[in-house]
C-alpha cells in the first residue's frame, strides 16, 4: 500500500471549515484513499473514502486531485467534538491491512 | 447495539501468563482484524481473517495466535505475555475487503493491557 504524508498538527476555529491535507504521491490505480479519526484513545472511526471522484457524506467531504497524488478531507463546520487524530490511509482490496501512520492532530478551538 | 464488542476493557498480566482477548461482532462481517496501538503511535496490524476458518499474519504477529471458528468471533491469544506487549488492542470488522464497502472498518473500543 502506498505511503501517506500528513502534517503532524492543525488548528481550527469552531464553526469554520477544517481542511486536512494528505499526500500520497505513490498511490496506484486500484488503491482507495480512506480517512479515519480517533478521539481520545477510542477505537478509530471511519469517516469517508474515495477512489478518484470527490465524495461527500454526512460527516465530511473528500477532495482528490485529478492526478490522485493528494487529497483533502473537509469538515465543513468543525465543532469541539471534532478534536481528534485524523488518519489518511491508502489501501487496495487488501483484507483489512490498513496501515496507520502518525496522522494529524486536529484541535478545534472555541 | 450492533457493533464490535471487546472484552475485557482492562487487564493486567504478569510476565509469562497467557490470556485471550475476546472480540465479537453482530453485523455478519466477513473481514476481521486485530491491531495494537502503543503510546503516541499509529495502529499496527497483528492478525486478520477473511472469513471463518481463514486467518493470516499482519505486521506484528509474533507472540499472538488467532482462530476464527465462527463469523462472529475472532479471539486473540497471548501465548506468554511480555512487557513489550503492553499496549491497547483494537479489533475491527468490515463487510467488504476494502474499496467497495460503504462504511469502512468498524472498530471496537479497545482492551488496555499491561504486562508487569
Coordinates of N, CA and C in Angstrom, one line a residue:
Chain A
X1 N 0.8 -1.2 0.0 CA 0.0 0.0 0.0 C 0.9 1.2 0.0
X2 N 0.4 2.3 -0.7 CA 1.2 3.5 -0.8 C 1.3 4.2 0.6
X3 N 2.4 4.9 0.7 CA 2.6 5.7 1.9 C 2.0 7.0 1.9
X4 N 1.5 7.6 3.0 CA 0.9 8.9 3.1 C 1.7 9.8 3.9
X5 N 1.6 11.1 3.7 CA 2.2 12.1 4.5 C 1.2 13.1 4.9
X6 N 1.1 13.4 6.2 CA 0.2 14.3 6.7 C 0.9 15.3 7.7
X7 N 0.4 16.5 7.8 CA 1.0 17.4 8.8 C 0.8 16.9 10.2
X8 N 1.7 17.0 11.1 CA 1.5 16.5 12.4 C 0.4 17.1 13.2
X9 N 0.1 18.4 13.0 CA -0.9 19.0 13.8 C -1.5 20.2 13.0
X10 N -2.8 20.5 13.3 CA -3.5 21.6 12.7 C -4.5 22.2 13.8
X11 N -4.8 23.5 13.6 CA -5.8 24.1 14.5 C -6.9 24.6 13.6
X12 N -8.1 24.7 14.2 CA -9.2 25.2 13.5 C -10.2 25.9 14.5
X13 N -10.8 27.0 14.1 CA -11.8 27.6 15.0 C -13.1 26.9 14.9
X14 N -13.8 26.9 16.0 CA -15.1 26.2 16.0 C -16.1 26.9 15.0
X15 N -16.8 26.2 14.2 CA -17.7 26.7 13.2 C -17.1 26.9 11.8
X16 N -15.8 26.9 11.8 CA -15.1 27.1 10.5 C -14.8 25.8 9.9
X17 N -14.5 25.8 8.6 CA -14.2 24.5 7.9 C -12.8 24.1 8.3
X18 N -12.6 22.8 8.5 CA -11.3 22.2 8.7 C -10.9 21.5 7.5
X19 N -9.7 21.9 6.9 CA -9.2 21.2 5.7 C -7.9 20.5 6.0
X20 N -8.0 19.2 6.0 CA -6.8 18.4 6.4 C -6.2 17.8 5.1
X21 N -5.0 18.1 4.8 CA -4.3 17.6 3.6 C -3.6 16.3 3.8
X22 N -3.5 15.6 2.7 CA -2.8 14.3 2.7 C -2.1 14.1 1.4
X23 N -0.8 13.8 1.4 CA 0.0 13.5 0.2 C 0.2 12.0 0.1
X24 N -0.2 11.5 -1.1 CA 0.0 10.0 -1.4 C 0.5 9.9 -2.8
X25 N 1.7 10.4 -3.1 CA 2.2 10.5 -4.4 C 2.5 9.2 -5.1
X26 N 2.6 8.1 -4.3 CA 2.9 6.8 -4.9 C 1.7 5.9 -5.0
X27 N 0.5 6.5 -4.9 CA -0.7 5.7 -5.0 C -0.9 5.0 -6.4
X28 N -1.4 3.8 -6.3 CA -1.6 3.1 -7.6 C -3.0 3.1 -8.0
X29 N -3.3 2.7 -9.2 CA -4.6 2.9 -9.8 C -5.8 2.2 -9.0
X30 N -5.5 1.1 -8.3 CA -6.6 0.4 -7.7 C -6.7 0.7 -6.2
X31 N -5.9 1.7 -5.7 CA -5.9 2.0 -4.3 C -6.9 3.1 -4.0
X32 N -7.6 2.9 -2.9 CA -8.5 3.9 -2.4 C -7.8 4.8 -1.3
X33 N -8.4 6.0 -1.1 CA -8.0 6.8 0.0 C -9.1 6.8 1.0
X34 N -8.6 6.4 2.2 CA -9.6 6.3 3.4 C -9.2 7.3 4.4
X35 N -10.2 7.8 5.1 CA -10.0 8.7 6.3 C -10.7 8.1 7.5
X36 N -9.9 8.0 8.6 CA -10.4 7.6 9.9 C -10.0 8.7 10.9
X37 N -10.7 8.7 12.0 CA -10.3 9.5 13.1 C -10.3 8.8 14.4
X38 N -9.5 9.2 15.3 CA -9.5 8.6 16.7 C -9.6 9.7 17.7
X39 N -10.7 9.6 18.5 CA -10.9 10.6 19.5 C -10.5 10.0 20.8
X40 N -9.5 10.7 21.4 CA -9.0 10.4 22.8 C -8.9 8.9 23.1
X41 N -8.1 8.1 22.3 CA -7.8 6.7 22.6 C -9.0 5.8 22.4
X42 N -10.1 6.3 21.9 CA -11.2 5.4 21.5 C -10.8 4.6 20.2
X43 N -11.6 3.7 19.8 CA -11.3 3.0 18.6 C -11.5 3.9 17.4
X44 N -10.7 3.8 16.4 CA -10.8 4.6 15.2 C -12.2 4.6 14.6
X45 N -12.6 5.7 14.0 CA -13.9 5.8 13.4 C -13.8 6.1 11.9
X46 N -14.4 5.3 11.1 CA -14.4 5.5 9.7 C -15.1 6.9 9.4
X47 N -14.5 7.6 8.5 CA -15.1 8.9 8.0 C -15.6 8.8 6.6
X48 N -14.7 8.5 5.7 CA -15.1 8.6 4.3 C -14.0 7.9 3.5
X49 N -14.3 7.5 2.3 CA -13.2 7.0 1.4 C -13.6 7.3 -0.1
X50 N -12.6 7.3 -1.0 CA -12.8 7.5 -2.4 C -11.7 7.0 -3.2
X51 N -12.0 6.8 -4.5 CA -11.1 6.3 -5.5 C -10.5 7.4 -6.3
X52 N -11.3 8.2 -7.0 CA -10.8 9.3 -7.8 C -11.8 10.4 -7.9
X53 N -13.1 10.1 -7.6 CA -14.1 11.2 -7.6 C -14.2 11.8 -6.2
X54 N -14.6 13.1 -6.2 CA -14.9 13.7 -4.9 C -16.1 13.0 -4.2
X55 N -16.0 12.9 -2.9 CA -17.1 12.2 -2.2 C -17.6 13.1 -1.0
X56 N -18.8 12.9 -0.7 CA -19.4 13.6 0.4 C -20.4 12.7 1.2
X57 N -20.3 12.8 2.5 CA -21.3 12.1 3.3 C -21.7 13.0 4.4
X58 N -22.4 12.4 5.4 CA -22.9 13.2 6.5 C -21.8 13.8 7.4
X59 N -20.7 13.2 7.3 CA -19.6 13.7 8.2 C -18.6 14.7 7.5
X60 N -18.3 14.4 6.3 CA -17.2 15.2 5.7 C -17.3 15.1 4.1
X61 N -16.4 15.8 3.5 CA -16.2 15.8 2.1 C -14.7 15.4 1.8
X62 N -14.5 14.6 0.8 CA -13.2 14.2 0.4 C -12.9 14.7 -1.0
X63 N -11.9 15.5 -1.2 CA -11.5 16.1 -2.5 C -10.2 15.4 -2.9
X64 N -10.2 14.7 -4.0 CA -9.0 14.0 -4.5 C -8.5 14.7 -5.8
X65 N -7.3 15.1 -5.9 CA -6.8 15.8 -7.0 C -6.9 14.9 -8.3
X66 N -6.8 15.5 -9.4 CA -7.0 14.7 -10.7 C -5.9 13.7 -10.9
X67 N -4.7 14.0 -10.4 CA -3.6 13.0 -10.6 C -3.6 12.0 -9.4
X68 N -4.5 12.2 -8.5 CA -4.7 11.3 -7.3 C -3.5 11.3 -6.4
X69 N -2.6 12.2 -6.5 CA -1.4 12.2 -5.6 C -1.6 12.9 -4.3
X70 N -2.7 13.6 -4.1 CA -3.0 14.2 -2.9 C -4.5 14.3 -2.7
X71 N -4.9 14.5 -1.4 CA -6.4 14.6 -1.2 C -6.5 15.6 0.0
X72 N -7.8 16.0 0.2 CA -8.1 16.9 1.3 C -9.4 16.4 2.0
X73 N -9.4 16.2 3.3 CA -10.6 16.0 4.0 C -11.1 17.3 4.5
X74 N -12.4 17.5 4.3 CA -13.0 18.8 4.7 C -14.1 18.5 5.7
X75 N -14.0 19.1 6.9 CA -15.1 19.1 7.9 C -15.7 20.4 7.8
X76 N -16.9 20.5 7.2 CA -17.4 21.9 6.8 C -17.7 22.8 8.0
X77 N -18.1 22.4 9.1 CA -18.4 23.2 10.2 C -17.8 22.5 11.5
X78 N -16.5 22.7 11.7 CA -15.9 22.0 12.8 C -16.5 22.3 14.2
X79 N -16.6 21.3 15.0 CA -17.1 21.5 16.4 C -16.0 21.0 17.4
X80 N -16.1 21.4 18.6 CA -15.1 20.9 19.6 C -15.0 19.4 19.6
X81 N -16.1 18.7 19.3 CA -16.1 17.3 19.3 C -15.3 16.7 18.2
X82 N -14.9 17.5 17.2 CA -14.1 17.0 16.1 C -12.6 17.0 16.4
X83 N -12.2 17.5 17.6 CA -10.9 17.4 18.0 C -10.5 15.9 18.1
X84 N -9.4 15.5 17.4 CA -9.1 14.1 17.2 C -7.8 14.0 16.4
X85 N -7.3 12.7 16.3 CA -6.2 12.4 15.4 C -6.9 11.9 14.1
X86 N -6.5 12.5 13.0 CA -7.1 12.1 11.7 C -6.1 11.3 10.9
X87 N -6.5 10.2 10.4 CA -5.5 9.3 9.7 C -6.0 9.2 8.2
X88 N -5.1 9.5 7.3 CA -5.3 9.3 5.9 C -4.6 8.0 5.5
X89 N -5.3 7.1 4.9 CA -4.8 5.7 4.6 C -5.1 5.4 3.2
X90 N -4.0 4.9 2.5 CA -4.2 4.4 1.2 C -4.2 2.9 1.2
X91 N -5.2 2.3 0.6 CA -5.3 0.8 0.7 C -6.0 0.3 -0.5
X92 N -5.6 -0.8 -1.0 CA -6.3 -1.5 -2.1 C -7.2 -2.5 -1.4
X93 N -7.6 -3.5 -2.1 CA -8.5 -4.5 -1.6 C -7.7 -5.5 -0.8
X94 N -7.1 -5.1 0.3 CA -6.1 -5.9 1.0 C -6.5 -6.4 2.3
X95 N -7.8 -6.8 2.4 CA -8.3 -7.6 3.5 C -7.9 -7.0 4.9
X96 N -8.2 -5.7 5.0 CA -8.0 -5.2 6.4 C -6.6 -4.7 6.7
X97 N -5.7 -4.7 5.7 CA -4.4 -4.3 6.0 C -4.3 -2.7 5.9
X98 N -5.0 -2.1 6.8 CA -4.9 -0.7 6.9 C -3.6 -0.3 7.6
X99 N -2.8 0.5 6.9 CA -1.5 1.0 7.5 C -1.7 2.4 8.1
X100 N -1.7 2.5 9.4 CA -1.9 3.7 10.1 C -0.6 4.4 10.3
X101 N -0.5 5.7 9.8 CA 0.7 6.5 10.1 C 0.5 7.2 11.4
X102 N 1.2 8.4 11.5 CA 1.1 9.2 12.8 C -0.2 10.0 12.8
X103 N -0.7 10.3 11.6 CA -1.9 11.1 11.5 C -1.7 12.6 11.8
X104 N -2.8 13.3 11.7 CA -2.8 14.8 12.0 C -3.7 15.0 13.3
X105 N -3.1 15.7 14.2 CA -3.8 16.0 15.4 C -4.6 17.3 15.1
X106 N -5.9 17.2 15.0 CA -6.7 18.4 14.8 C -7.2 18.9 16.1
X107 N -7.0 20.2 16.4 CA -7.5 20.8 17.6 C -8.5 21.9 17.2
X108 N -9.7 21.8 17.6 CA -10.7 22.8 17.3 C -10.9 23.7 18.5
X109 N -10.7 25.0 18.3 CA -10.7 26.0 19.4 C -12.1 26.7 19.5
X110 N -12.5 27.0 20.7 CA -13.8 27.8 20.8 C -13.7 29.1 20.1
Chain B
X1 N -26.9 -3.4 20.8 CA -26.5 -2.5 19.8 C -25.5 -3.2 18.9
X2 N -25.7 -3.0 17.6 CA -24.8 -3.6 16.6 C -23.4 -2.9 16.7
X3 N -22.4 -3.8 16.5 CA -21.1 -3.2 16.6 C -20.1 -4.3 16.9
X4 N -18.9 -3.9 17.3 CA -17.8 -4.7 17.7 C -17.6 -4.6 19.2
X5 N -17.7 -5.8 19.9 CA -17.5 -5.8 21.3 C -16.2 -6.5 21.7
X6 N -15.5 -5.8 22.5 CA -14.2 -6.3 23.0 C -14.3 -6.5 24.5
X7 N -13.8 -7.6 25.0 CA -13.6 -7.9 26.4 C -12.3 -8.5 26.7
X8 N -11.7 -8.3 27.9 CA -12.1 -7.2 28.8 C -11.7 -5.8 28.3
X9 N -12.1 -4.8 29.0 CA -11.6 -3.4 28.7 C -10.3 -3.1 29.3
X10 N -10.0 -3.7 30.4 CA -8.7 -3.5 31.1 C -8.2 -4.9 31.6
X11 N -6.8 -5.1 31.5 CA -6.3 -6.3 32.0 C -4.8 -6.1 32.4
X12 N -4.4 -6.6 33.6 CA -3.0 -6.6 34.0 C -2.6 -8.1 34.1
X13 N -1.5 -8.4 33.4 CA -0.9 -9.7 33.4 C 0.5 -9.7 34.0
X14 N 0.9 -10.8 34.5 CA 2.3 -11.0 34.9 C 3.0 -11.6 33.7
X15 N 4.3 -11.3 33.6 CA 5.1 -11.8 32.6 C 5.0 -13.4 32.6
X16 N 4.8 -13.9 31.4 CA 4.7 -15.4 31.2 C 3.3 -15.9 31.3
X17 N 2.4 -15.1 31.8 CA 1.0 -15.6 31.8 C 0.4 -15.5 30.4
X18 N -0.6 -16.3 30.2 CA -1.3 -16.3 28.9 C -2.8 -15.8 29.1
X19 N -3.3 -15.3 28.1 CA -4.7 -14.9 28.1 C -5.3 -14.7 26.7
X20 N -6.6 -14.6 26.7 CA -7.3 -14.4 25.4 C -8.1 -13.2 25.5
X21 N -7.9 -12.3 24.5 CA -8.7 -11.1 24.3 C -9.9 -11.5 23.4
X22 N -11.1 -11.2 23.8 CA -12.3 -11.5 23.1 C -12.7 -10.4 22.1
X23 N -13.2 -10.8 21.0 CA -13.8 -9.9 20.0 C -15.0 -10.5 19.4
X24 N -16.1 -9.8 19.4 CA -17.3 -10.3 18.8 C -18.0 -9.2 18.0
X25 N -18.6 -9.6 16.8 CA -19.3 -8.6 16.1 C -20.7 -9.2 15.6
X26 N -21.7 -8.4 15.6 CA -23.0 -8.9 15.2 C -23.5 -8.3 13.9
X27 N -22.6 -8.0 13.1 CA -23.0 -7.4 11.8 C -22.8 -8.3 10.6
X28 N -22.5 -9.6 10.9 CA -22.3 -10.6 9.8 C -21.2 -10.2 8.9
X29 N -20.1 -9.5 9.5 CA -19.0 -9.1 8.7 C -18.0 -10.3 8.5
X30 N -17.5 -10.4 7.2 CA -16.6 -11.4 6.9 C -15.2 -11.1 7.4
X31 N -14.8 -9.9 7.3 CA -13.4 -9.5 7.5 C -13.2 -8.9 8.9
X32 N -12.3 -9.5 9.6 CA -12.0 -9.1 11.0 C -10.5 -9.0 11.2
X33 N -10.1 -8.0 12.0 CA -8.6 -7.7 12.2 C -8.3 -7.4 13.6
X34 N -7.1 -7.6 14.0 CA -6.6 -7.2 15.3 C -5.4 -6.2 15.1
X35 N -5.5 -5.1 15.9 CA -4.4 -4.1 15.8 C -3.9 -3.9 17.3
X36 N -2.7 -3.4 17.4 CA -2.2 -2.9 18.6 C -1.8 -1.4 18.4
X37 N -1.9 -0.7 19.5 CA -1.5 0.7 19.4 C -0.7 1.0 20.7
X38 N 0.6 1.4 20.5 CA 1.5 1.8 21.5 C 1.4 3.3 21.7
X39 N 1.7 3.7 22.9 CA 1.6 5.2 23.2 C 2.2 6.1 22.2
X40 N 1.4 7.0 21.7 CA 1.8 8.0 20.7 C 2.1 7.5 19.3
X41 N 1.6 6.3 19.1 CA 1.9 5.6 17.8 C 0.6 5.3 17.0
X42 N 0.7 5.1 15.8 CA -0.5 4.6 15.0 C -0.7 3.1 15.3
X43 N -1.8 2.6 14.7 CA -2.1 1.2 14.9 C -1.3 0.3 14.0
X44 N -1.0 -0.9 14.5 CA -0.2 -1.8 13.7 C -1.0 -3.1 13.7
X45 N -1.1 -3.7 12.5 CA -1.9 -4.9 12.3 C -1.2 -6.2 12.8
X46 N -1.9 -7.0 13.6 CA -1.3 -8.2 14.2 C -1.7 -9.4 13.4
X47 N -3.0 -9.7 13.3 CA -3.6 -10.8 12.5 C -4.9 -10.3 11.9
X48 N -5.3 -11.0 10.8 CA -6.5 -10.7 10.2 C -7.2 -12.0 9.7
X49 N -8.5 -11.9 9.4 CA -9.2 -13.0 8.9 C -10.2 -12.6 7.8
X50 N -10.3 -13.4 6.8 CA -11.2 -13.0 5.7 C -12.5 -13.9 5.7
X51 N -12.6 -14.7 6.7 CA -13.8 -15.5 6.9 C -13.5 -16.6 7.9
X52 N -14.6 -17.3 8.3 CA -14.5 -18.4 9.2 C -13.5 -19.4 8.7
X53 N -12.6 -19.8 9.6 CA -11.6 -20.8 9.2 C -10.3 -20.3 8.5
X54 N -10.3 -19.0 8.2 CA -9.2 -18.4 7.4 C -8.6 -17.2 8.2
X55 N -7.3 -17.4 8.5 CA -6.6 -16.3 9.2 C -5.2 -16.1 8.5
X56 N -4.6 -15.0 8.8 CA -3.3 -14.7 8.2 C -2.6 -13.7 9.1
X57 N -1.3 -13.6 9.0 CA -0.5 -12.7 9.8 C -0.4 -11.3 9.2
X58 N -0.4 -10.4 10.2 CA -0.2 -9.0 9.8 C 1.3 -8.5 10.0
X59 N 1.4 -7.3 10.4 CA 2.8 -6.7 10.5 C 3.5 -7.2 11.7
X60 N 2.8 -7.4 12.8 CA 3.5 -7.8 14.1 C 2.8 -9.0 14.8
X61 N 2.9 -10.2 14.2 CA 2.2 -11.3 14.7 C 2.9 -12.1 15.8
X62 N 4.2 -11.9 16.0 CA 4.9 -12.7 17.0 C 4.4 -12.6 18.4
X63 N 4.1 -13.8 19.0 CA 3.6 -13.8 20.4 C 2.1 -13.8 20.5
X64 N 1.5 -13.9 19.3 CA 0.0 -13.9 19.3 C -0.5 -15.0 18.4
X65 N -1.6 -15.6 18.8 CA -2.3 -16.6 18.0 C -3.8 -16.1 17.8
X66 N -4.4 -16.5 16.7 CA -5.8 -16.2 16.4 C -6.4 -17.5 15.8
X67 N -7.7 -17.5 15.9 CA -8.5 -18.5 15.2 C -9.9 -17.9 14.9
X68 N -10.6 -18.5 13.9 CA -11.9 -17.9 13.5 C -12.8 -19.1 13.2
X69 N -13.4 -19.6 14.3 CA -14.3 -20.8 14.1 C -15.7 -20.4 13.7
X70 N -16.0 -19.1 14.0 CA -17.4 -18.6 13.6 C -17.2 -17.2 12.9
X71 N -18.2 -16.8 12.2 CA -18.1 -15.5 11.6 C -18.1 -14.4 12.7
X72 N -18.8 -14.6 13.8 CA -19.0 -13.6 14.8 C -17.7 -13.3 15.7
X73 N -16.9 -14.3 15.9 CA -15.9 -14.2 17.0 C -14.5 -14.3 16.4
X74 N -13.6 -13.5 16.9 CA -12.2 -13.5 16.5 C -11.3 -13.3 17.7
X75 N -11.1 -14.3 18.5 CA -10.3 -14.1 19.7 C -8.8 -14.0 19.4
X76 N -8.1 -13.2 20.2 CA -6.6 -13.1 20.1 C -6.0 -13.6 21.4
X77 N -5.1 -14.6 21.2 CA -4.4 -15.2 22.3 C -3.0 -14.8 22.5
X78 N -2.6 -14.4 23.7 CA -1.3 -14.1 24.0 C -0.7 -15.3 24.7
X79 N 0.3 -15.9 24.1 CA 0.8 -17.2 24.5 C 1.6 -17.1 25.8
X80 N 2.5 -16.2 25.9 CA 3.4 -16.0 27.1 C 3.6 -14.5 27.2
X81 N 2.9 -13.8 28.0 CA 2.9 -12.3 28.0 C 4.3 -11.8 28.3
X82 N 4.6 -10.7 27.6 CA 5.9 -10.0 27.9 C 5.6 -8.5 28.0
X83 N 6.5 -7.8 28.8 CA 6.2 -6.3 28.9 C 6.1 -5.6 27.6
X84 N 6.8 -6.1 26.6 CA 6.7 -5.4 25.3 C 5.3 -5.5 24.6
X85 N 4.4 -6.4 25.2 CA 3.1 -6.5 24.7 C 2.1 -5.6 25.4
X86 N 2.6 -4.8 26.3 CA 1.8 -3.7 26.9 C 1.3 -2.7 25.9
X87 N 0.0 -2.6 25.7 CA -0.5 -1.9 24.6 C -2.0 -1.8 24.7
X88 N -2.6 -1.0 23.8 CA -4.0 -1.0 23.6 C -4.3 -1.9 22.4
X89 N -5.3 -2.8 22.5 CA -5.6 -3.7 21.4 C -7.0 -3.4 20.9
X90 N -7.0 -3.2 19.5 CA -8.3 -2.9 18.9 C -8.7 -4.1 17.9
X91 N -9.9 -4.4 18.0 CA -10.5 -5.4 17.0 C -11.3 -4.6 16.0
X92 N -11.3 -5.0 14.8 CA -12.1 -4.3 13.7 C -12.8 -5.3 12.8
X93 N -13.9 -4.9 12.2 CA -14.6 -5.8 11.3 C -15.1 -5.0 10.1
X94 N -15.3 -5.7 9.0 CA -15.8 -5.0 7.8 C -16.7 -5.9 7.0
X95 N -17.6 -5.4 6.3 CA -18.4 -6.2 5.4 C -17.7 -6.6 4.1
X96 N -16.9 -5.6 3.7 CA -16.1 -5.9 2.4 C -14.6 -5.8 2.7
X97 N -13.9 -6.2 1.7 CA -12.4 -6.3 1.9 C -11.8 -5.0 1.6
X98 N -12.5 -4.0 1.3 CA -11.9 -2.7 1.0 C -12.4 -2.1 -0.3
X99 N -12.6 -0.9 -0.3 CA -12.9 -0.2 -1.6 C -14.4 -0.2 -1.8
X100 N -15.0 -1.4 -1.9 CA -16.4 -1.5 -2.3 C -17.3 -1.3 -1.2
X101 N -16.9 -1.4 0.1 CA -17.7 -1.2 1.2 C -18.0 0.2 1.4
X102 N -19.1 0.5 2.0 CA -19.6 1.9 2.1 C -19.2 2.5 3.5
X103 N -18.9 1.7 4.5 CA -18.7 2.2 5.8 C -17.3 1.9 6.4
X104 N -16.4 1.3 5.6 CA -15.1 1.0 6.1 C -15.1 0.0 7.2
X105 N -14.1 0.1 8.0 CA -14.0 -0.9 9.2 C -14.6 -0.2 10.4
X106 N -15.3 -1.1 11.2 CA -15.9 -0.7 12.5 C -14.9 -1.3 13.5
X107 N -14.5 -0.4 14.4 CA -13.5 -0.7 15.4 C -14.3 -0.9 16.8
X108 N -13.7 -1.8 17.6 CA -14.2 -1.9 19.0 C -13.6 -0.8 19.8
X109 N -13.9 -0.7 21.1 CA -13.4 0.3 22.0 C -12.1 0.0 22.6
X110 N -11.6 -1.2 22.4 CA -10.2 -1.5 22.8 C -10.1 -2.2 24.1
X111 N -9.0 -3.0 24.3 CA -8.6 -3.6 25.5 C -7.2 -3.0 25.9
X112 N -7.2 -2.5 27.1 CA -5.9 -1.9 27.6 C -5.2 -2.9 28.4
X113 N -4.1 -3.4 27.9 CA -3.3 -4.5 28.5 C -2.0 -4.0 29.1
X114 N -1.8 -4.3 30.3 CA -0.5 -4.0 30.9 C 0.2 -5.3 31.4
X115 N 1.4 -5.5 31.0 CA 2.1 -6.7 31.4 C 3.3 -6.3 32.3
X116 N 3.3 -6.8 33.5 CA 4.3 -6.4 34.5 C 5.3 -7.5 34.8

